[in-house]
Amino acid sequence: MPASPSTARAINDRLALRLLQQEGPLTAGQLKQLTGLSRPTVADLVERLTASGLIEMVGESGEQRRGPNARLYGIVADRAYLAAMDVRLEGVSVVVSDLVGRVLAEASVPIDGASGTGPAVEQAVALVERAAKEAGAEHLHTVGVGAPGLIDPATGELRDTTGLPAWHRRLVAALHERLPGTHIVVENETNLAALAEQRDGAAHDRDTFVLFWLGMGIGAAVVLDGALRRGASGGAGEIGFLPVPGTRGFPSATDCEGGFHSLAGAAAVLELARERGVLGRAGEGAGAAGVVRWAVGEVSGGGAGGDVGVGAGAGDGGDLAAGFLDALADRLALGVASVVALLDPGCVVLGGEVGQAGGDELAVRVAERITRMSPLPAEVRPSVLGGAAVLRGALLTAQDGAQGELFG
């Protein structure tokens, strides 16, 4: 059946708003060209959206030319303000943006869970309030929160997960209390990282892929046919619990020690670096990502943080670095091969700080092992966004939610 006039107008309005969001300010002529709508229809929707306060004239095209110029229209950016939070074990980071995603304020604070649940929550919520004030936002329309752990698919809230601090769960309730009328959207951090890598990063050309989060913890996000798959209980991608060879035991329902986490988590990467004799060269305080970055620099000839002038495989530093990256790739391949055999995603992104630090050197090594281990083709790519992907994904989620309501 043909759409009613009101339905057709709504479809056209949403199309125009989406183009203005993706392409930036446009003239009526450009909207006509991009939408394929007639000139009168475009004129009507521009007038309608302007009257509703969703778009406004933001300038003129060809302002350097003499004579009349076409008006440029853009989304009213201050129609709503958004915030995104990256909640980690050791602290919180926040960004505040306008409706089109332009970042207006950024802040972060370390949080010591030993200080107690109440003080920890107060620090996190106060950080959001200060960032909003700095951005000039009297009210936040939506806050996207990325956190480790399981999200209850029925309630959308963090589940009580062993090993995660109690203040994480209390934080969501506190945000509701302190920010009345604000939409709070909570999502697993790895899922948000996958969303960001799909929109702006390593998986921008893929609608099916798996992202491996390689950081202090281990996780995976599954995107199939463009849709994020969370699983029946919200736990799809809890790959840290995957039983693998090479550990001293098996994981349990409450502890992932003995699972893939024991081979690929940050602590395991540092232990491997110590065993391989590279930790001291990279610096004891380098952290897992720092050690991997040092090794990549040595192998690629950059000498990043190690012996100056040592190239790929040449000399003691290069040999040690190459051996360390090979051993790390052996470990990562166990988890990647399991996912490839089960899901056939065609593409795996090594995300998080460690995945980004490993770059092509680590990704190529993992891909070589997957080619030998699996008959299914799988491209392995390094993260483009690294640890920043969680905050970016949280902001995109808040932006999608706010625009979905306002543009509806």
mmCIF file of N, CA and C in Angstrom, residues 323-403:
data_model
loop_
_atom_site.group_PDB
_atom_site.id
_atom_site.type_symbol
_atom_site.label_atom_id
_atom_site.label_comp_id
_atom_site.label_asym_id
_atom_site.label_seq_id
_atom_site.Cartn_x
_atom_site.Cartn_y
_atom_site.Cartn_z
ATOM 1 N N GLY A 323 60.490 -12.846 18.991
ATOM 2 C CA GLY A 323 60.089 -14.052 19.705
ATOM 3 C C GLY A 323 58.908 -13.798 20.636
ATOM 4 N N PHE A 324 58.915 -12.633 21.282
ATOM 5 C CA PHE A 324 57.805 -12.279 22.167
ATOM 6 C C PHE A 324 56.507 -12.120 21.374
ATOM 7 N N LEU A 325 56.542 -11.403 20.259
ATOM 8 C CA LEU A 325 55.335 -11.218 19.451
ATOM 9 C C LEU A 325 54.835 -12.542 18.881
ATOM 10 N N ASP A 326 55.761 -13.435 18.508
ATOM 11 C CA ASP A 326 55.358 -14.755 18.009
ATOM 12 C C ASP A 326 54.649 -15.548 19.104
ATOM 13 N N ALA A 327 55.200 -15.512 20.314
ATOM 14 C CA ALA A 327 54.597 -16.248 21.423
ATOM 15 C C ALA A 327 53.230 -15.665 21.777
ATOM 16 N N LEU A 328 53.103 -14.342 21.746
ATOM 17 C CA LEU A 328 51.808 -13.711 22.028
ATOM 18 C C LEU A 328 50.796 -14.070 20.943
ATOM 19 N N ALA A 329 51.232 -14.088 19.687
ATOM 20 C CA ALA A 329 50.334 -14.468 18.592
ATOM 21 C C ALA A 329 49.877 -15.916 18.729
ATOM 22 N N ASP A 330 50.761 -16.803 19.203
ATOM 23 C CA ASP A 330 50.364 -18.203 19.447
ATOM 24 C C ASP A 330 49.199 -18.264 20.426
ATOM 25 N N ARG A 331 49.271 -17.459 21.465
ATOM 26 C CA ARG A 331 48.217 -17.448 22.487
ATOM 27 C C ARG A 331 46.918 -16.867 21.932
ATOM 28 N N LEU A 332 47.028 -15.725 21.283
ATOM 29 C CA LEU A 332 45.821 -15.077 20.762
ATOM 30 C C LEU A 332 45.131 -15.945 19.721
ATOM 31 N N ALA A 333 45.903 -16.682 18.952
ATOM 32 C CA ALA A 333 45.325 -17.513 17.899
ATOM 33 C C ALA A 333 44.394 -18.584 18.461
ATOM 34 N N LEU A 334 44.632 -19.023 19.688
ATOM 35 C CA LEU A 334 43.750 -20.031 20.290
ATOM 36 C C LEU A 334 42.325 -19.484 20.431
ATOM 37 N N GLY A 335 42.204 -18.272 20.927
ATOM 38 C CA GLY A 335 40.881 -17.680 21.063
ATOM 39 C C GLY A 335 40.278 -17.290 19.728
ATOM 40 N N VAL A 336 41.087 -16.703 18.851
ATOM 41 C CA VAL A 336 40.584 -16.273 17.549
ATOM 42 C C VAL A 336 40.124 -17.465 16.726
ATOM 43 N N ALA A 337 40.899 -18.536 16.726
ATOM 44 C CA ALA A 337 40.531 -19.714 15.943
ATOM 45 C C ALA A 337 39.221 -20.316 16.435
ATOM 46 N N SER A 338 38.974 -20.287 17.725
ATOM 47 C CA SER A 338 37.722 -20.821 18.274
ATOM 48 C C SER A 338 36.527 -20.029 17.761
ATOM 49 N N VAL A 339 36.662 -18.702 17.749
ATOM 50 C CA VAL A 339 35.576 -17.844 17.277
ATOM 51 C C VAL A 339 35.371 -18.002 15.773
ATOM 52 N N VAL A 340 36.463 -18.097 15.028
ATOM 53 C CA VAL A 340 36.361 -18.262 13.577
ATOM 54 C C VAL A 340 35.660 -19.574 13.237
ATOM 55 N N ALA A 341 36.000 -20.648 13.938
ATOM 56 C CA ALA A 341 35.380 -21.945 13.666
ATOM 57 C C ALA A 341 33.890 -21.935 13.989
ATOM 58 N N LEU A 342 33.499 -21.173 14.994
ATOM 59 C CA LEU A 342 32.109 -21.180 15.438
ATOM 60 C C LEU A 342 31.240 -20.209 14.640
ATOM 61 N N LEU A 343 31.760 -19.032 14.324
ATOM 62 C CA LEU A 343 30.936 -17.970 13.749
ATOM 63 C C LEU A 343 31.257 -17.634 12.298
ATOM 64 N N ASP A 344 32.452 -17.983 11.824
ATOM 65 C CA ASP A 344 32.871 -17.642 10.467
ATOM 66 C C ASP A 344 32.648 -16.154 10.185
ATOM 67 N N PRO A 345 33.250 -15.272 10.979
ATOM 68 C CA PRO A 345 32.967 -13.836 10.817
ATOM 69 C C PRO A 345 33.664 -13.191 9.627
ATOM 70 N N GLY A 346 34.700 -13.832 9.118
ATOM 71 C CA GLY A 346 35.419 -13.269 7.986
ATOM 72 C C GLY A 346 36.399 -12.182 8.343
ATOM 73 N N CYS A 347 36.216 -11.556 9.485
ATOM 74 C CA CYS A 347 37.098 -10.469 9.926
ATOM 75 C C CYS A 347 37.158 -10.450 11.439
ATOM 76 N N VAL A 348 38.362 -10.326 11.976
ATOM 77 C CA VAL A 348 38.575 -10.206 13.417
ATOM 78 C C VAL A 348 39.404 -8.957 13.665
ATOM 79 N N VAL A 349 38.943 -8.113 14.573
ATOM 80 C CA VAL A 349 39.666 -6.894 14.944
ATOM 81 C C VAL A 349 40.303 -7.106 16.308
ATOM 82 N N LEU A 350 41.605 -6.886 16.409
ATOM 83 C CA LEU A 350 42.301 -6.956 17.686
ATOM 84 C C LEU A 350 42.219 -5.579 18.323
ATOM 85 N N GLY A 351 41.311 -5.426 19.278
ATOM 86 C CA GLY A 351 40.994 -4.123 19.839
ATOM 87 C C GLY A 351 41.651 -3.865 21.172
ATOM 88 N N GLY A 352 41.228 -2.778 21.812
ATOM 89 C CA GLY A 352 41.799 -2.399 23.090
ATOM 90 C C GLY A 352 43.191 -1.815 22.927
ATOM 91 N N GLU A 353 43.784 -1.425 24.045
ATOM 92 C CA GLU A 353 45.105 -0.812 24.002
ATOM 93 C C GLU A 353 46.172 -1.756 23.458
ATOM 94 N N VAL A 354 46.084 -3.036 23.834
ATOM 95 C CA VAL A 354 47.085 -4.005 23.382
ATOM 96 C C VAL A 354 46.931 -4.284 21.893
ATOM 97 N N GLY A 355 45.691 -4.420 21.422
ATOM 98 C CA GLY A 355 45.475 -4.669 20.005
ATOM 99 C C GLY A 355 45.966 -3.525 19.145
ATOM 100 N N GLN A 356 45.723 -2.297 19.600
ATOM 101 C CA GLN A 356 46.187 -1.134 18.851
ATOM 102 C C GLN A 356 47.710 -1.063 18.878
ATOM 103 N N ALA A 357 48.305 -1.347 20.038
ATOM 104 C CA ALA A 357 49.764 -1.302 20.155
ATOM 105 C C ALA A 357 50.423 -2.347 19.261
ATOM 106 N N GLY A 358 49.786 -3.514 19.120
ATOM 107 C CA GLY A 358 50.357 -4.577 18.288
ATOM 108 C C GLY A 358 50.366 -4.237 16.814
ATOM 109 N N GLY A 359 49.417 -3.429 16.374
ATOM 110 C CA GLY A 359 49.386 -2.984 14.988
ATOM 111 C C GLY A 359 49.410 -4.134 13.997
ATOM 112 N N ASP A 360 49.919 -3.850 12.826
ATOM 113 C CA ASP A 360 49.975 -4.857 11.766
ATOM 114 C C ASP A 360 50.929 -5.997 12.109
ATOM 115 N N GLU A 361 52.001 -5.697 12.863
ATOM 116 C CA GLU A 361 52.966 -6.748 13.197
ATOM 117 C C GLU A 361 52.298 -7.906 13.946
ATOM 118 N N LEU A 362 51.460 -7.579 14.917
ATOM 119 C CA LEU A 362 50.781 -8.619 15.681
ATOM 120 C C LEU A 362 49.631 -9.218 14.879
ATOM 121 N N ALA A 363 48.873 -8.390 14.178
ATOM 122 C CA ALA A 363 47.724 -8.875 13.410
ATOM 123 C C ALA A 363 48.156 -9.858 12.331
ATOM 124 N N VAL A 364 49.259 -9.557 11.641
ATOM 125 C CA VAL A 364 49.748 -10.457 10.590
ATOM 126 C C VAL A 364 50.159 -11.799 11.177
ATOM 127 N N ARG A 365 50.798 -11.764 12.325
ATOM 128 C CA ARG A 365 51.215 -13.018 12.966
ATOM 129 C C ARG A 365 50.005 -13.869 13.356
ATOM 130 N N VAL A 366 48.979 -13.248 13.912
ATOM 131 C CA VAL A 366 47.778 -14.001 14.271
ATOM 132 C C VAL A 366 47.105 -14.548 13.020
ATOM 133 N N ALA A 367 47.017 -13.751 11.973
ATOM 134 C CA ALA A 367 46.381 -14.185 10.730
ATOM 135 C C ALA A 367 47.094 -15.387 10.128
ATOM 136 N N GLU A 368 48.425 -15.392 10.181
ATOM 137 C CA GLU A 368 49.188 -16.529 9.653
ATOM 138 C C GLU A 368 48.837 -17.810 10.392
ATOM 139 N N ARG A 369 48.670 -17.724 11.678
ATOM 140 C CA ARG A 369 48.332 -18.910 12.465
ATOM 141 C C ARG A 369 46.899 -19.376 12.188
ATOM 142 N N ILE A 370 45.983 -18.425 12.016
ATOM 143 C CA ILE A 370 44.600 -18.799 11.721
ATOM 144 C C ILE A 370 44.512 -19.486 10.366
ATOM 145 N N THR A 371 45.307 -19.048 9.407
ATOM 146 C CA THR A 371 45.324 -19.679 8.087
ATOM 147 C C THR A 371 45.740 -21.138 8.187
ATOM 148 N N ARG A 372 46.673 -21.427 9.079
ATOM 149 C CA ARG A 372 47.114 -22.813 9.267
ATOM 150 C C ARG A 372 46.122 -23.629 10.083
ATOM 151 N N MET A 373 45.386 -22.984 10.978
ATOM 152 C CA MET A 373 44.524 -23.701 11.917
ATOM 153 C C MET A 373 43.093 -23.890 11.428
ATOM 154 N N SER A 374 42.637 -23.052 10.499
ATOM 155 C CA SER A 374 41.225 -23.088 10.124
ATOM 156 C C SER A 374 41.057 -23.061 8.603
ATOM 157 N N PRO A 375 40.088 -23.813 8.088
ATOM 158 C CA PRO A 375 39.804 -23.759 6.650
ATOM 159 C C PRO A 375 38.983 -22.531 6.265
ATOM 160 N N LEU A 376 38.510 -21.793 7.268
ATOM 161 C CA LEU A 376 37.664 -20.635 7.014
ATOM 162 C C LEU A 376 38.513 -19.375 6.908
ATOM 163 N N PRO A 377 38.345 -18.587 5.859
ATOM 164 C CA PRO A 377 39.147 -17.368 5.715
ATOM 165 C C PRO A 377 38.750 -16.329 6.752
ATOM 166 N N ALA A 378 39.738 -15.675 7.331
ATOM 167 C CA ALA A 378 39.468 -14.634 8.326
ATOM 168 C C ALA A 378 40.574 -13.595 8.268
ATOM 169 N N GLU A 379 40.218 -12.380 7.907
ATOM 170 C CA GLU A 379 41.161 -11.285 7.923
ATOM 171 C C GLU A 379 41.310 -10.790 9.363
ATOM 172 N N VAL A 380 42.542 -10.529 9.772
ATOM 173 C CA VAL A 380 42.808 -10.031 11.121
ATOM 174 C C VAL A 380 43.346 -8.615 10.999
ATOM 175 N N ARG A 381 42.674 -7.675 11.663
ATOM 176 C CA ARG A 381 43.042 -6.270 11.571
ATOM 177 C C ARG A 381 43.333 -5.697 12.959
ATOM 178 N N PRO A 382 44.275 -4.770 13.053
ATOM 179 C CA PRO A 382 44.490 -4.097 14.342
ATOM 180 C C PRO A 382 43.464 -2.992 14.550
ATOM 181 N N SER A 383 43.194 -2.701 15.791
ATOM 182 C CA SER A 383 42.285 -1.616 16.125
ATOM 183 C C SER A 383 42.828 -0.280 15.636
ATOM 184 N N VAL A 384 41.920 0.588 15.207
ATOM 185 C CA VAL A 384 42.279 1.961 14.864
ATOM 186 C C VAL A 384 42.103 2.873 16.074
ATOM 187 N N LEU A 385 41.099 2.574 16.898
ATOM 188 C CA LEU A 385 40.731 3.465 17.993
ATOM 189 C C LEU A 385 41.336 3.073 19.338
ATOM 190 N N GLY A 386 41.709 1.812 19.497
ATOM 191 C CA GLY A 386 42.312 1.369 20.746
ATOM 192 C C GLY A 386 41.396 1.553 21.937
ATOM 193 N N GLY A 387 41.969 1.997 23.063
ATOM 194 C CA GLY A 387 41.189 2.174 24.275
ATOM 195 C C GLY A 387 40.146 3.265 24.174
ATOM 196 N N ALA A 388 40.328 4.213 23.250
ATOM 197 C CA ALA A 388 39.365 5.302 23.087
ATOM 198 C C ALA A 388 38.055 4.832 22.479
ATOM 199 N N ALA A 389 38.024 3.595 21.974
ATOM 200 C CA ALA A 389 36.823 3.091 21.297
ATOM 201 C C ALA A 389 35.619 3.004 22.226
ATOM 202 N N VAL A 390 35.831 2.714 23.498
ATOM 203 C CA VAL A 390 34.705 2.576 24.428
ATOM 204 C C VAL A 390 33.984 3.909 24.587
ATOM 205 N N LEU A 391 34.736 4.961 24.832
ATOM 206 C CA LEU A 391 34.135 6.282 25.011
ATOM 207 C C LEU A 391 33.459 6.746 23.722
ATOM 208 N N ARG A 392 34.095 6.478 22.583
ATOM 209 C CA ARG A 392 33.502 6.851 21.309
ATOM 210 C C ARG A 392 32.211 6.078 21.066
ATOM 211 N N GLY A 393 32.217 4.783 21.382
ATOM 212 C CA GLY A 393 31.007 3.977 21.209
ATOM 213 C C GLY A 393 29.884 4.415 22.123
ATOM 214 N N ALA A 394 30.227 4.808 23.356
ATOM 215 C CA ALA A 394 29.210 5.293 24.292
ATOM 216 C C ALA A 394 28.585 6.586 23.793
ATOM 217 N N LEU A 395 29.400 7.463 23.211
ATOM 218 C CA LEU A 395 28.875 8.723 22.688
ATOM 219 C C LEU A 395 27.989 8.477 21.468
ATOM 220 N N LEU A 396 28.390 7.572 20.596
ATOM 221 C CA LEU A 396 27.568 7.231 19.429
ATOM 222 C C LEU A 396 26.229 6.646 19.858
ATOM 223 N N THR A 397 26.248 5.820 20.903
ATOM 224 C CA THR A 397 25.015 5.230 21.411
ATOM 225 C C THR A 397 24.090 6.302 21.974
ATOM 226 N N ALA A 398 24.652 7.238 22.736
ATOM 227 C CA ALA A 398 23.847 8.337 23.274
ATOM 228 C C ALA A 398 23.292 9.197 22.145
ATOM 229 N N GLN A 399 24.111 9.445 21.151
ATOM 230 C CA GLN A 399 23.688 10.269 20.016
ATOM 231 C C GLN A 399 22.565 9.590 19.233
ATOM 232 N N ASP A 400 22.705 8.296 18.986
ATOM 233 C CA ASP A 400 21.665 7.554 18.264
ATOM 234 C C ASP A 400 20.346 7.593 19.030
ATOM 235 N N GLY A 401 20.431 7.385 20.356
ATOM 236 C CA GLY A 401 19.212 7.388 21.165
ATOM 237 C C GLY A 401 18.518 8.739 21.179
ATOM 238 N N ALA A 402 19.304 9.800 21.356
ATOM 239 C CA ALA A 402 18.736 11.134 21.404
ATOM 240 C C ALA A 402 18.135 11.544 20.066
ATOM 241 N N GLN A 403 18.854 11.281 19.001
ATOM 242 C CA GLN A 403 18.343 11.637 17.679
ATOM 243 C C GLN A 403 17.105 10.794 17.318
#
